[in-house]
Amino acid sequence: MKFRVKSLFMSLSLIAVIALVLAGCGKDSASSGSNASGGSGNQASSSAGNLLEQVKKNGKIKVGLMGTYAPYNFLNDKKEVDGYDADIAKAIAKKLGVEAEFITGEFSGLIEGLQQGKYDVLISQVTITDDRKKTMDFSEPYIKNSVNVVVKSDNNTIKSIDDFKGKKIGVGLGTNDEKYLRDEAMPKVGKFEIATYNDVISSLMDLNTGRIDATINNMFALKPLIDQNHLKIKAVGDSIKDDYAGVAMRKNNPELLDAINKALEEMKTDGTLKEIHQKWFGVDPSF
C-alpha cells in the first residue's frame, strides 16, 4: 500500500513538473508569437495608414467613377474611360508619379465602395457637402456646376422649382440633387413625386417622352446628350444652386489629401486645369 501511494505520489509529481515545463514553453511561444504578430500588425497598420505610400508603391491610384455621365466620365468608342473627370484623374496621377486605374460603378454604390476599400479615391462629380464631410474627406474643388430646372421644349407651365408641386420630377439616385429635392425643394414648394435614375440619359429619355415632368441637372452634363439624341428639352429660369465637386477619399489620409491638393494647385497654376475645362466645356473654369 505504501509502495502504491509512493509510486502514485511520484507519478503525480512528475506530471506536475512536465505540465509546468510545457506551460512555460507555451508561455514563451505565445509571448514570442504575440510580439511577432504585434510587430507585423503594426507595420501593416502603418503601411495601410499611409495611403499615399501604398499608392506610390503600387504605381497606380484606383479611381472610382460612374462611366455613364458624359462629358464628365464615360466610355468612348474604344471602350476606354474618358471625359473631364478622367482627364483630371490622369493629371493628378501624373503629378503623384503613378497611373490612374479606373473602376466604374453606379453612383449609388460608389461611396460605399470607397469606404470598403474598393477605390482609393472617387473622381465622379461627387459634390462637396457638410453631410458627406462627416464620412469622407474632400480635396479642394476641381469644378463648379450650376444646376438648372430642365423640361420639355413645349412645356410652358414649369418655370422654376416653385412649379414642382404635384409633378413628377426625375433625378439621379443617391446624388446631391436628390437630397436637395427631398430636403430643400419639397418642404419649400409642397409635395411632388421623385423618380430616381442610375444614369442621366434614362432620365432625359423619360422627360422627352413625358414620363416625368422635369429634372434638375447642370447643362455641362446635359448639352452633349441633348445634341446627340436630338431631344426636345430645355433649361428654364436661373440656376437653382451651384455645386462644387472634389476628389473624395476615406477619412484620415492626410498625406494623400495634401498631395492631391498640391497637384490641383499646380494644375491651376500651370494651366492644366484650364486646358481640360476648355477641352470639355469650351469655357474657362469659373471658380
PDB file of C-alpha atoms in Angstrom:
ATOM      1  CA  MET A   1       0.000   0.000   0.000  1.00  0.00           C
ATOM      2  CA  LYS A   2       2.820   2.336   0.926  1.00  0.00           C
ATOM      3  CA  PHE A   3       4.596   1.432  -2.268  1.00  0.00           C
ATOM      4  CA  ARG A   4       1.494   2.191  -4.310  1.00  0.00           C
ATOM      5  CA  VAL A   5       0.973   5.549  -2.581  1.00  0.00           C
ATOM      6  CA  LYS A   6       4.618   6.447  -3.027  1.00  0.00           C
ATOM      7  CA  SER A   7       4.536   5.482  -6.686  1.00  0.00           C
ATOM      8  CA  LEU A   8       1.330   7.454  -7.182  1.00  0.00           C
ATOM      9  CA  PHE A   9       2.877  10.472  -5.479  1.00  0.00           C
ATOM     10  CA  MET A  10       5.971  10.274  -7.687  1.00  0.00           C
ATOM     11  CA  SER A  11       3.834   9.917 -10.799  1.00  0.00           C
ATOM     12  CA  LEU A  12       1.723  12.928  -9.881  1.00  0.00           C
ATOM     13  CA  SER A  13       4.844  14.958  -9.124  1.00  0.00           C
ATOM     14  CA  LEU A  14       6.358  14.041 -12.461  1.00  0.00           C
ATOM     15  CA  ILE A  15       3.131  15.020 -14.274  1.00  0.00           C
ATOM     16  CA  ALA A  16       3.088  18.328 -12.439  1.00  0.00           C
ATOM     17  CA  VAL A  17       6.694  19.082 -13.422  1.00  0.00           C
ATOM     18  CA  ILE A  18       6.020  18.211 -17.055  1.00  0.00           C
ATOM     19  CA  ALA A  19       2.905  20.394 -17.022  1.00  0.00           C
ATOM     20  CA  LEU A  20       4.890  23.324 -15.620  1.00  0.00           C
ATOM     21  CA  VAL A  21       7.608  22.884 -18.241  1.00  0.00           C
ATOM     22  CA  LEU A  22       5.032  22.726 -21.041  1.00  0.00           C
ATOM     23  CA  ALA A  23       3.202  25.730 -19.640  1.00  0.00           C
ATOM     24  CA  GLY A  24       6.479  27.634 -19.541  1.00  0.00           C
ATOM     25  CA  CYS A  25       7.253  26.724 -23.132  1.00  0.00           C
ATOM     26  CA  GLY A  26       3.746  27.575 -24.173  1.00  0.00           C
ATOM     27  CA  LYS A  27       4.000  30.936 -22.449  1.00  0.00           C
ATOM     28  CA  ASP A  28       7.309  31.711 -24.144  1.00  0.00           C
ATOM     29  CA  SER A  29       5.921  30.651 -27.519  1.00  0.00           C
ATOM     30  CA  ALA A  30       2.746  32.647 -27.056  1.00  0.00           C
ATOM     31  CA  SER A  31       4.760  35.657 -25.953  1.00  0.00           C
ATOM     32  CA  SER A  32       7.059  35.393 -28.972  1.00  0.00           C
ATOM     33  CA  GLY A  33       4.089  34.906 -31.284  1.00  0.00           C
ATOM     34  CA  SER A  34       2.375  37.937 -29.811  1.00  0.00           C
ATOM     35  CA  ASN A  35       5.444  40.086 -30.330  1.00  0.00           C
ATOM     36  CA  ALA A  36       5.908  38.910 -33.896  1.00  0.00           C
ATOM     37  CA  SER A  37       2.260  39.308 -34.667  1.00  0.00           C
ATOM     38  CA  GLY A  38       2.161  42.686 -32.976  1.00  0.00           C
ATOM     39  CA  GLY A  39       5.221  43.824 -34.883  1.00  0.00           C
ATOM     40  CA  SER A  40       3.912  42.796 -38.272  1.00  0.00           C
ATOM     41  CA  GLY A  41       0.473  44.082 -37.317  1.00  0.00           C
ATOM     42  CA  ASN A  42       1.945  47.493 -36.542  1.00  0.00           C
ATOM     43  CA  GLN A  43       3.827  47.512 -39.820  1.00  0.00           C
ATOM     44  CA  ALA A  44       0.678  46.587 -41.742  1.00  0.00           C
ATOM     45  CA  SER A  45      -1.272  49.225 -39.873  1.00  0.00           C
ATOM     46  CA  SER A  46       1.403  51.818 -40.594  1.00  0.00           C
ATOM     47  CA  SER A  47       1.522  50.846 -44.259  1.00  0.00           C
ATOM     48  CA  ALA A  48      -2.261  50.797 -44.569  1.00  0.00           C
ATOM     49  CA  GLY A  49      -2.450  54.052 -42.647  1.00  0.00           C
ATOM     50  CA  ASN A  50      -0.404  55.937 -45.237  1.00  0.00           C
ATOM     51  CA  LEU A  51      -2.468  55.519 -48.368  1.00  0.00           C
ATOM     52  CA  LEU A  52      -0.172  57.795 -50.369  1.00  0.00           C
ATOM     53  CA  GLU A  53       2.755  55.414 -49.745  1.00  0.00           C
ATOM     54  CA  GLN A  54       0.593  52.466 -50.812  1.00  0.00           C
ATOM     55  CA  VAL A  55      -0.468  54.236 -53.995  1.00  0.00           C
ATOM     56  CA  LYS A  56       3.126  55.072 -54.898  1.00  0.00           C
ATOM     57  CA  LYS A  57       4.289  51.559 -54.066  1.00  0.00           C
ATOM     58  CA  ASN A  58       1.571  50.064 -56.297  1.00  0.00           C
ATOM     59  CA  GLY A  59       2.328  52.566 -59.054  1.00  0.00           C
ATOM     60  CA  LYS A  60      -1.359  53.330 -59.517  1.00  0.00           C
ATOM     61  CA  ILE A  61      -4.270  55.089 -57.865  1.00  0.00           C
ATOM     62  CA  LYS A  62      -7.643  53.318 -58.032  1.00  0.00           C
ATOM     63  CA  VAL A  63     -10.254  55.836 -59.158  1.00  0.00           C
ATOM     64  CA  GLY A  64     -13.968  55.138 -58.780  1.00  0.00           C
ATOM     65  CA  LEU A  65     -16.383  56.785 -61.235  1.00  0.00           C
ATOM     66  CA  MET A  66     -19.675  56.130 -62.990  1.00  0.00           C
ATOM     67  CA  GLY A  67     -18.521  55.820 -66.584  1.00  0.00           C
ATOM     68  CA  THR A  68     -22.013  56.778 -67.788  1.00  0.00           C
ATOM     69  CA  TYR A  69     -22.037  60.536 -67.156  1.00  0.00           C
ATOM     70  CA  ALA A  70     -20.776  62.314 -70.273  1.00  0.00           C
ATOM     71  CA  PRO A  71     -18.959  64.611 -70.649  1.00  0.00           C
ATOM     72  CA  TYR A  72     -17.602  64.052 -67.127  1.00  0.00           C
ATOM     73  CA  ASN A  73     -16.911  60.332 -67.310  1.00  0.00           C
ATOM     74  CA  PHE A  74     -17.994  57.833 -69.967  1.00  0.00           C
ATOM     75  CA  LEU A  75     -16.737  55.031 -72.198  1.00  0.00           C
ATOM     76  CA  ASN A  76     -15.542  56.289 -75.575  1.00  0.00           C
ATOM     77  CA  ASP A  77     -15.634  54.416 -78.894  1.00  0.00           C
ATOM     78  CA  LYS A  78     -12.583  52.409 -77.817  1.00  0.00           C
ATOM     79  CA  LYS A  79     -14.382  51.405 -74.592  1.00  0.00           C
ATOM     80  CA  GLU A  80     -11.898  53.478 -72.606  1.00  0.00           C
ATOM     81  CA  VAL A  81     -12.909  55.699 -69.698  1.00  0.00           C
ATOM     82  CA  ASP A  82     -12.897  59.263 -70.993  1.00  0.00           C
ATOM     83  CA  GLY A  83     -14.180  62.704 -70.056  1.00  0.00           C
ATOM     84  CA  TYR A  84     -13.450  65.644 -67.789  1.00  0.00           C
ATOM     85  CA  ASP A  85     -13.181  63.575 -64.600  1.00  0.00           C
ATOM     86  CA  ALA A  86     -10.944  61.045 -66.345  1.00  0.00           C
ATOM     87  CA  ASP A  87      -8.576  63.768 -67.569  1.00  0.00           C
ATOM     88  CA  ILE A  88      -8.480  65.351 -64.099  1.00  0.00           C
ATOM     89  CA  ALA A  89      -7.688  61.939 -62.595  1.00  0.00           C
ATOM     90  CA  LYS A  90      -4.902  61.286 -65.110  1.00  0.00           C
ATOM     91  CA  ALA A  91      -3.377  64.722 -64.480  1.00  0.00           C
ATOM     92  CA  ILE A  92      -3.444  64.207 -60.700  1.00  0.00           C
ATOM     93  CA  ALA A  93      -1.953  60.726 -61.076  1.00  0.00           C
ATOM     94  CA  LYS A  94       0.842  62.150 -63.228  1.00  0.00           C
ATOM     95  CA  LYS A  95       1.644  64.709 -60.528  1.00  0.00           C
ATOM     96  CA  LEU A  96       1.804  61.860 -57.992  1.00  0.00           C
ATOM     97  CA  GLY A  97       4.088  59.843 -60.272  1.00  0.00           C
ATOM     98  CA  VAL A  98       1.596  56.987 -60.782  1.00  0.00           C
ATOM     99  CA  GLU A  99      -1.038  55.775 -63.258  1.00  0.00           C
ATOM    100  CA  ALA A 100      -4.801  56.183 -62.863  1.00  0.00           C
ATOM    101  CA  GLU A 101      -6.722  52.893 -62.777  1.00  0.00           C
ATOM    102  CA  PHE A 102     -10.432  53.446 -63.442  1.00  0.00           C
ATOM    103  CA  ILE A 103     -13.108  51.280 -61.823  1.00  0.00           C
ATOM    104  CA  THR A 104     -16.676  52.025 -62.913  1.00  0.00           C
ATOM    105  CA  GLY A 105     -19.883  51.593 -60.932  1.00  0.00           C
ATOM    106  CA  GLU A 106     -23.304  53.110 -60.351  1.00  0.00           C
ATOM    107  CA  PHE A 107     -23.147  56.358 -58.406  1.00  0.00           C
ATOM    108  CA  SER A 108     -25.388  54.993 -55.645  1.00  0.00           C
ATOM    109  CA  GLY A 109     -22.701  52.404 -54.800  1.00  0.00           C
ATOM    110  CA  LEU A 110     -19.534  54.479 -55.228  1.00  0.00           C
ATOM    111  CA  ILE A 111     -19.393  55.908 -51.701  1.00  0.00           C
ATOM    112  CA  GLU A 112     -19.951  52.505 -50.095  1.00  0.00           C
ATOM    113  CA  GLY A 113     -17.262  51.046 -52.359  1.00  0.00           C
ATOM    114  CA  LEU A 114     -14.862  53.791 -51.280  1.00  0.00           C
ATOM    115  CA  GLN A 115     -15.428  53.007 -47.593  1.00  0.00           C
ATOM    116  CA  GLN A 116     -14.876  49.299 -48.267  1.00  0.00           C
ATOM    117  CA  GLY A 117     -11.526  49.991 -49.948  1.00  0.00           C
ATOM    118  CA  LYS A 118     -12.590  49.150 -53.493  1.00  0.00           C
ATOM    119  CA  TYR A 119     -11.295  52.562 -54.606  1.00  0.00           C
ATOM    120  CA  ASP A 120      -8.560  54.861 -53.318  1.00  0.00           C
ATOM    121  CA  VAL A 121     -10.497  57.957 -54.393  1.00  0.00           C
ATOM    122  CA  LEU A 122     -13.684  58.971 -56.169  1.00  0.00           C
ATOM    123  CA  ILE A 123     -13.443  61.424 -59.063  1.00  0.00           C
ATOM    124  CA  SER A 124     -17.009  61.292 -60.331  1.00  0.00           C
ATOM    125  CA  GLN A 125     -18.672  64.660 -59.744  1.00  0.00           C
ATOM    126  CA  VAL A 126     -19.050  63.965 -56.024  1.00  0.00           C
ATOM    127  CA  THR A 127     -20.441  67.244 -54.707  1.00  0.00           C
ATOM    128  CA  ILE A 128     -18.803  68.563 -51.549  1.00  0.00           C
ATOM    129  CA  THR A 129     -21.430  68.801 -48.786  1.00  0.00           C
ATOM    130  CA  ASP A 130     -21.317  69.093 -44.992  1.00  0.00           C
ATOM    131  CA  ASP A 131     -23.147  65.766 -44.735  1.00  0.00           C
ATOM    132  CA  ARG A 132     -20.578  63.942 -46.835  1.00  0.00           C
ATOM    133  CA  LYS A 133     -17.708  65.581 -44.973  1.00  0.00           C
ATOM    134  CA  LYS A 134     -18.787  63.602 -41.901  1.00  0.00           C
ATOM    135  CA  THR A 135     -17.755  60.328 -43.535  1.00  0.00           C
ATOM    136  CA  MET A 136     -15.272  61.369 -46.251  1.00  0.00           C
ATOM    137  CA  ASP A 137     -12.504  63.865 -46.851  1.00  0.00           C
ATOM    138  CA  PHE A 138     -12.531  66.092 -49.925  1.00  0.00           C
ATOM    139  CA  SER A 139      -9.857  67.877 -51.898  1.00  0.00           C
ATOM    140  CA  GLU A 140     -10.280  71.471 -52.936  1.00  0.00           C
ATOM    141  CA  PRO A 141     -12.915  71.772 -55.724  1.00  0.00           C
ATOM    142  CA  TYR A 142     -11.876  70.890 -59.264  1.00  0.00           C
ATOM    143  CA  ILE A 143     -15.126  72.095 -60.894  1.00  0.00           C
ATOM    144  CA  LYS A 144     -18.163  74.293 -60.314  1.00  0.00           C
ATOM    145  CA  ASN A 145     -21.535  73.168 -61.689  1.00  0.00           C
ATOM    146  CA  SER A 146     -24.619  75.368 -61.925  1.00  0.00           C
ATOM    147  CA  VAL A 147     -27.832  73.327 -61.652  1.00  0.00           C
ATOM    148  CA  ASN A 148     -30.956  74.189 -63.656  1.00  0.00           C
ATOM    149  CA  VAL A 149     -34.549  73.017 -63.966  1.00  0.00           C
ATOM    150  CA  VAL A 150     -34.981  71.134 -67.260  1.00  0.00           C
ATOM    151  CA  VAL A 151     -38.325  70.490 -69.005  1.00  0.00           C
ATOM    152  CA  LYS A 152     -39.710  69.533 -72.431  1.00  0.00           C
ATOM    153  CA  SER A 153     -39.381  72.241 -75.056  1.00  0.00           C
ATOM    154  CA  ASP A 154     -43.161  72.687 -75.282  1.00  0.00           C
ATOM    155  CA  ASN A 155     -43.651  72.915 -71.504  1.00  0.00           C
ATOM    156  CA  ASN A 156     -44.583  76.459 -70.512  1.00  0.00           C
ATOM    157  CA  THR A 157     -46.059  75.689 -67.089  1.00  0.00           C
ATOM    158  CA  ILE A 158     -42.868  74.814 -65.192  1.00  0.00           C
ATOM    159  CA  LYS A 159     -40.526  77.775 -64.977  1.00  0.00           C
ATOM    160  CA  SER A 160     -38.774  77.079 -61.648  1.00  0.00           C
ATOM    161  CA  ILE A 161     -38.838  74.682 -58.684  1.00  0.00           C
ATOM    162  CA  ASP A 162     -41.801  76.688 -57.375  1.00  0.00           C
ATOM    163  CA  ASP A 163     -43.896  74.904 -60.018  1.00  0.00           C
ATOM    164  CA  PHE A 164     -42.915  71.362 -58.918  1.00  0.00           C
ATOM    165  CA  LYS A 165     -45.890  70.772 -56.597  1.00  0.00           C
ATOM    166  CA  GLY A 166     -47.924  67.764 -57.736  1.00  0.00           C
ATOM    167  CA  LYS A 167     -45.474  66.987 -60.558  1.00  0.00           C
ATOM    168  CA  LYS A 168     -43.152  64.022 -61.190  1.00  0.00           C
ATOM    169  CA  ILE A 169     -39.504  65.049 -61.079  1.00  0.00           C
ATOM    170  CA  GLY A 170     -36.577  62.879 -62.194  1.00  0.00           C
ATOM    171  CA  VAL A 171     -33.154  62.915 -60.529  1.00  0.00           C
ATOM    172  CA  GLY A 172     -30.004  60.806 -60.173  1.00  0.00           C
ATOM    173  CA  LEU A 173     -30.209  58.159 -57.438  1.00  0.00           C
ATOM    174  CA  GLY A 174     -28.024  58.945 -54.417  1.00  0.00           C
ATOM    175  CA  THR A 175     -26.908  62.297 -55.816  1.00  0.00           C
ATOM    176  CA  ASN A 176     -26.709  65.643 -54.092  1.00  0.00           C
ATOM    177  CA  ASP A 177     -29.533  66.756 -56.407  1.00  0.00           C
ATOM    178  CA  GLU A 178     -31.808  64.047 -54.984  1.00  0.00           C
ATOM    179  CA  LYS A 179     -31.013  65.219 -51.458  1.00  0.00           C
ATOM    180  CA  TYR A 180     -31.717  68.808 -52.500  1.00  0.00           C
ATOM    181  CA  LEU A 181     -35.156  67.876 -53.865  1.00  0.00           C
ATOM    182  CA  ARG A 182     -36.118  65.935 -50.736  1.00  0.00           C
ATOM    183  CA  ASP A 183     -34.627  68.177 -48.055  1.00  0.00           C
ATOM    184  CA  GLU A 184     -34.962  71.657 -49.531  1.00  0.00           C
ATOM    185  CA  ALA A 185     -37.262  71.862 -52.552  1.00  0.00           C
ATOM    186  CA  MET A 186     -40.155  69.711 -51.307  1.00  0.00           C
ATOM    187  CA  PRO A 187     -40.515  71.404 -47.889  1.00  0.00           C
ATOM    188  CA  LYS A 188     -40.473  74.739 -49.699  1.00  0.00           C
ATOM    189  CA  VAL A 189     -42.899  74.161 -52.591  1.00  0.00           C
ATOM    190  CA  GLY A 190     -45.099  71.267 -51.442  1.00  0.00           C
ATOM    191  CA  LYS A 191     -45.273  67.554 -52.189  1.00  0.00           C
ATOM    192  CA  PHE A 192     -44.225  66.152 -55.556  1.00  0.00           C
ATOM    193  CA  GLU A 193     -43.180  62.714 -56.797  1.00  0.00           C
ATOM    194  CA  ILE A 194     -39.487  61.901 -57.179  1.00  0.00           C
ATOM    195  CA  ALA A 195     -38.333  59.340 -59.759  1.00  0.00           C
ATOM    196  CA  THR A 196     -34.696  58.241 -59.352  1.00  0.00           C
ATOM    197  CA  TYR A 197     -32.314  57.075 -62.085  1.00  0.00           C
ATOM    198  CA  ASN A 198     -28.923  55.390 -62.206  1.00  0.00           C
ATOM    199  CA  ASP A 199     -27.858  57.340 -65.293  1.00  0.00           C
ATOM    200  CA  VAL A 200     -28.635  60.723 -66.800  1.00  0.00           C
ATOM    201  CA  ILE A 201     -29.683  59.613 -70.281  1.00  0.00           C
ATOM    202  CA  SER A 202     -32.546  57.488 -68.893  1.00  0.00           C
ATOM    203  CA  SER A 203     -33.981  60.490 -67.060  1.00  0.00           C
ATOM    204  CA  LEU A 204     -33.703  62.632 -70.199  1.00  0.00           C
ATOM    205  CA  MET A 205     -35.385  59.981 -72.346  1.00  0.00           C
ATOM    206  CA  ASP A 206     -38.254  59.774 -69.862  1.00  0.00           C
ATOM    207  CA  LEU A 207     -38.512  63.563 -69.848  1.00  0.00           C
ATOM    208  CA  ASN A 208     -38.538  63.636 -73.645  1.00  0.00           C
ATOM    209  CA  THR A 209     -41.408  61.108 -73.785  1.00  0.00           C
ATOM    210  CA  GLY A 210     -43.388  62.739 -70.977  1.00  0.00           C
ATOM    211  CA  ARG A 211     -42.932  60.064 -68.288  1.00  0.00           C
ATOM    212  CA  ILE A 212     -41.618  62.764 -65.954  1.00  0.00           C
ATOM    213  CA  ASP A 213     -42.431  66.468 -65.909  1.00  0.00           C
ATOM    214  CA  ALA A 214     -38.967  67.856 -65.180  1.00  0.00           C
ATOM    215  CA  THR A 215     -35.490  67.065 -63.937  1.00  0.00           C
ATOM    216  CA  ILE A 216     -32.659  69.061 -62.423  1.00  0.00           C
ATOM    217  CA  ASN A 217     -29.072  68.891 -63.589  1.00  0.00           C
ATOM    218  CA  ASN A 218     -26.317  71.085 -64.940  1.00  0.00           C
ATOM    219  CA  MET A 219     -26.084  71.999 -68.599  1.00  0.00           C
ATOM    220  CA  PHE A 220     -22.438  70.894 -68.859  1.00  0.00           C
ATOM    221  CA  ALA A 221     -23.777  67.368 -68.411  1.00  0.00           C
ATOM    222  CA  LEU A 222     -26.957  67.720 -70.430  1.00  0.00           C
ATOM    223  CA  LYS A 223     -25.951  69.619 -73.558  1.00  0.00           C
ATOM    224  CA  PRO A 224     -23.983  66.821 -75.312  1.00  0.00           C
ATOM    225  CA  LEU A 225     -26.713  64.289 -74.506  1.00  0.00           C
ATOM    226  CA  ILE A 226     -29.423  66.620 -75.794  1.00  0.00           C
ATOM    227  CA  ASP A 227     -27.489  67.264 -79.015  1.00  0.00           C
ATOM    228  CA  GLN A 228     -26.523  63.632 -79.661  1.00  0.00           C
ATOM    229  CA  ASN A 229     -30.009  62.252 -79.053  1.00  0.00           C
ATOM    230  CA  HIS A 230     -31.931  65.147 -80.648  1.00  0.00           C
ATOM    231  CA  LEU A 231     -34.003  65.612 -77.504  1.00  0.00           C
ATOM    232  CA  LYS A 232     -36.629  68.332 -77.382  1.00  0.00           C
ATOM    233  CA  ILE A 233     -35.915  69.638 -73.904  1.00  0.00           C
ATOM    234  CA  LYS A 234     -34.714  72.936 -72.452  1.00  0.00           C
ATOM    235  CA  ALA A 235     -33.378  74.579 -69.299  1.00  0.00           C
ATOM    236  CA  VAL A 236     -35.639  77.186 -67.695  1.00  0.00           C
ATOM    237  CA  GLY A 237     -35.087  80.020 -65.242  1.00  0.00           C
ATOM    238  CA  ASP A 238     -31.940  80.905 -63.359  1.00  0.00           C
ATOM    239  CA  SER A 239     -29.681  78.264 -61.847  1.00  0.00           C
ATOM    240  CA  ILE A 240     -31.169  76.937 -58.608  1.00  0.00           C
ATOM    241  CA  LYS A 241     -27.810  76.232 -56.967  1.00  0.00           C
ATOM    242  CA  ASP A 242     -24.077  75.965 -57.570  1.00  0.00           C
ATOM    243  CA  ASP A 243     -22.323  72.695 -56.730  1.00  0.00           C
ATOM    244  CA  TYR A 244     -18.602  72.157 -56.249  1.00  0.00           C
ATOM    245  CA  ALA A 245     -17.128  68.708 -56.813  1.00  0.00           C
ATOM    246  CA  GLY A 246     -13.912  67.488 -55.215  1.00  0.00           C
ATOM    247  CA  VAL A 247     -11.787  64.344 -55.049  1.00  0.00           C
ATOM    248  CA  ALA A 248     -13.349  62.176 -52.320  1.00  0.00           C
ATOM    249  CA  MET A 249     -11.366  59.762 -50.149  1.00  0.00           C
ATOM    250  CA  ARG A 250     -11.645  57.855 -46.896  1.00  0.00           C
ATOM    251  CA  LYS A 251     -11.042  59.892 -43.771  1.00  0.00           C
ATOM    252  CA  ASN A 252      -7.659  60.057 -42.019  1.00  0.00           C
ATOM    253  CA  ASN A 253      -5.426  60.007 -45.081  1.00  0.00           C
ATOM    254  CA  PRO A 254      -3.776  63.428 -44.678  1.00  0.00           C
ATOM    255  CA  GLU A 255      -0.734  62.595 -46.797  1.00  0.00           C
ATOM    256  CA  LEU A 256      -2.830  61.678 -49.845  1.00  0.00           C
ATOM    257  CA  LEU A 257      -5.177  64.617 -49.300  1.00  0.00           C
ATOM    258  CA  ASP A 258      -2.272  67.076 -49.125  1.00  0.00           C
ATOM    259  CA  ALA A 259      -0.625  65.554 -52.211  1.00  0.00           C
ATOM    260  CA  ILE A 260      -3.838  65.790 -54.255  1.00  0.00           C
ATOM    261  CA  ASN A 261      -4.479  69.376 -53.145  1.00  0.00           C
ATOM    262  CA  LYS A 262      -0.916  70.245 -54.118  1.00  0.00           C
ATOM    263  CA  ALA A 263      -1.423  68.590 -57.520  1.00  0.00           C
ATOM    264  CA  LEU A 264      -4.644  70.543 -58.117  1.00  0.00           C
ATOM    265  CA  GLU A 265      -2.966  73.809 -57.138  1.00  0.00           C
ATOM    266  CA  GLU A 266      -0.139  73.112 -59.593  1.00  0.00           C
ATOM    267  CA  MET A 267      -2.723  72.280 -62.285  1.00  0.00           C
ATOM    268  CA  LYS A 268      -4.359  75.671 -61.737  1.00  0.00           C
ATOM    269  CA  THR A 269      -1.012  77.460 -61.864  1.00  0.00           C
ATOM    270  CA  ASP A 270       0.441  75.689 -64.906  1.00  0.00           C
ATOM    271  CA  GLY A 271      -2.793  75.887 -66.924  1.00  0.00           C
ATOM    272  CA  THR A 272      -3.592  72.156 -66.952  1.00  0.00           C
ATOM    273  CA  LEU A 273      -6.966  72.619 -65.261  1.00  0.00           C
ATOM    274  CA  LYS A 274      -7.959  75.423 -67.633  1.00  0.00           C
ATOM    275  CA  GLU A 275      -6.921  73.337 -70.639  1.00  0.00           C
ATOM    276  CA  ILE A 276      -9.018  70.343 -69.520  1.00  0.00           C
ATOM    277  CA  HIS A 277     -12.024  72.562 -68.752  1.00  0.00           C
ATOM    278  CA  GLN A 278     -11.780  74.243 -72.157  1.00  0.00           C
ATOM    279  CA  LYS A 279     -11.457  70.868 -73.888  1.00  0.00           C
ATOM    280  CA  TRP A 280     -14.723  69.517 -72.486  1.00  0.00           C
ATOM    281  CA  PHE A 281     -16.886  72.605 -71.937  1.00  0.00           C
ATOM    282  CA  GLY A 282     -15.494  75.285 -74.237  1.00  0.00           C
ATOM    283  CA  VAL A 283     -15.213  77.853 -71.434  1.00  0.00           C
ATOM    284  CA  ASP A 284     -12.730  78.728 -68.692  1.00  0.00           C
ATOM    285  CA  PRO A 285     -13.382  77.423 -65.162  1.00  0.00           C
ATOM    286  CA  SER A 286     -15.333  79.904 -63.018  1.00  0.00           C
ATOM    287  CA  PHE A 287     -14.092  79.083 -59.531  1.00  0.00           C
TER     288      PHE A 287
END
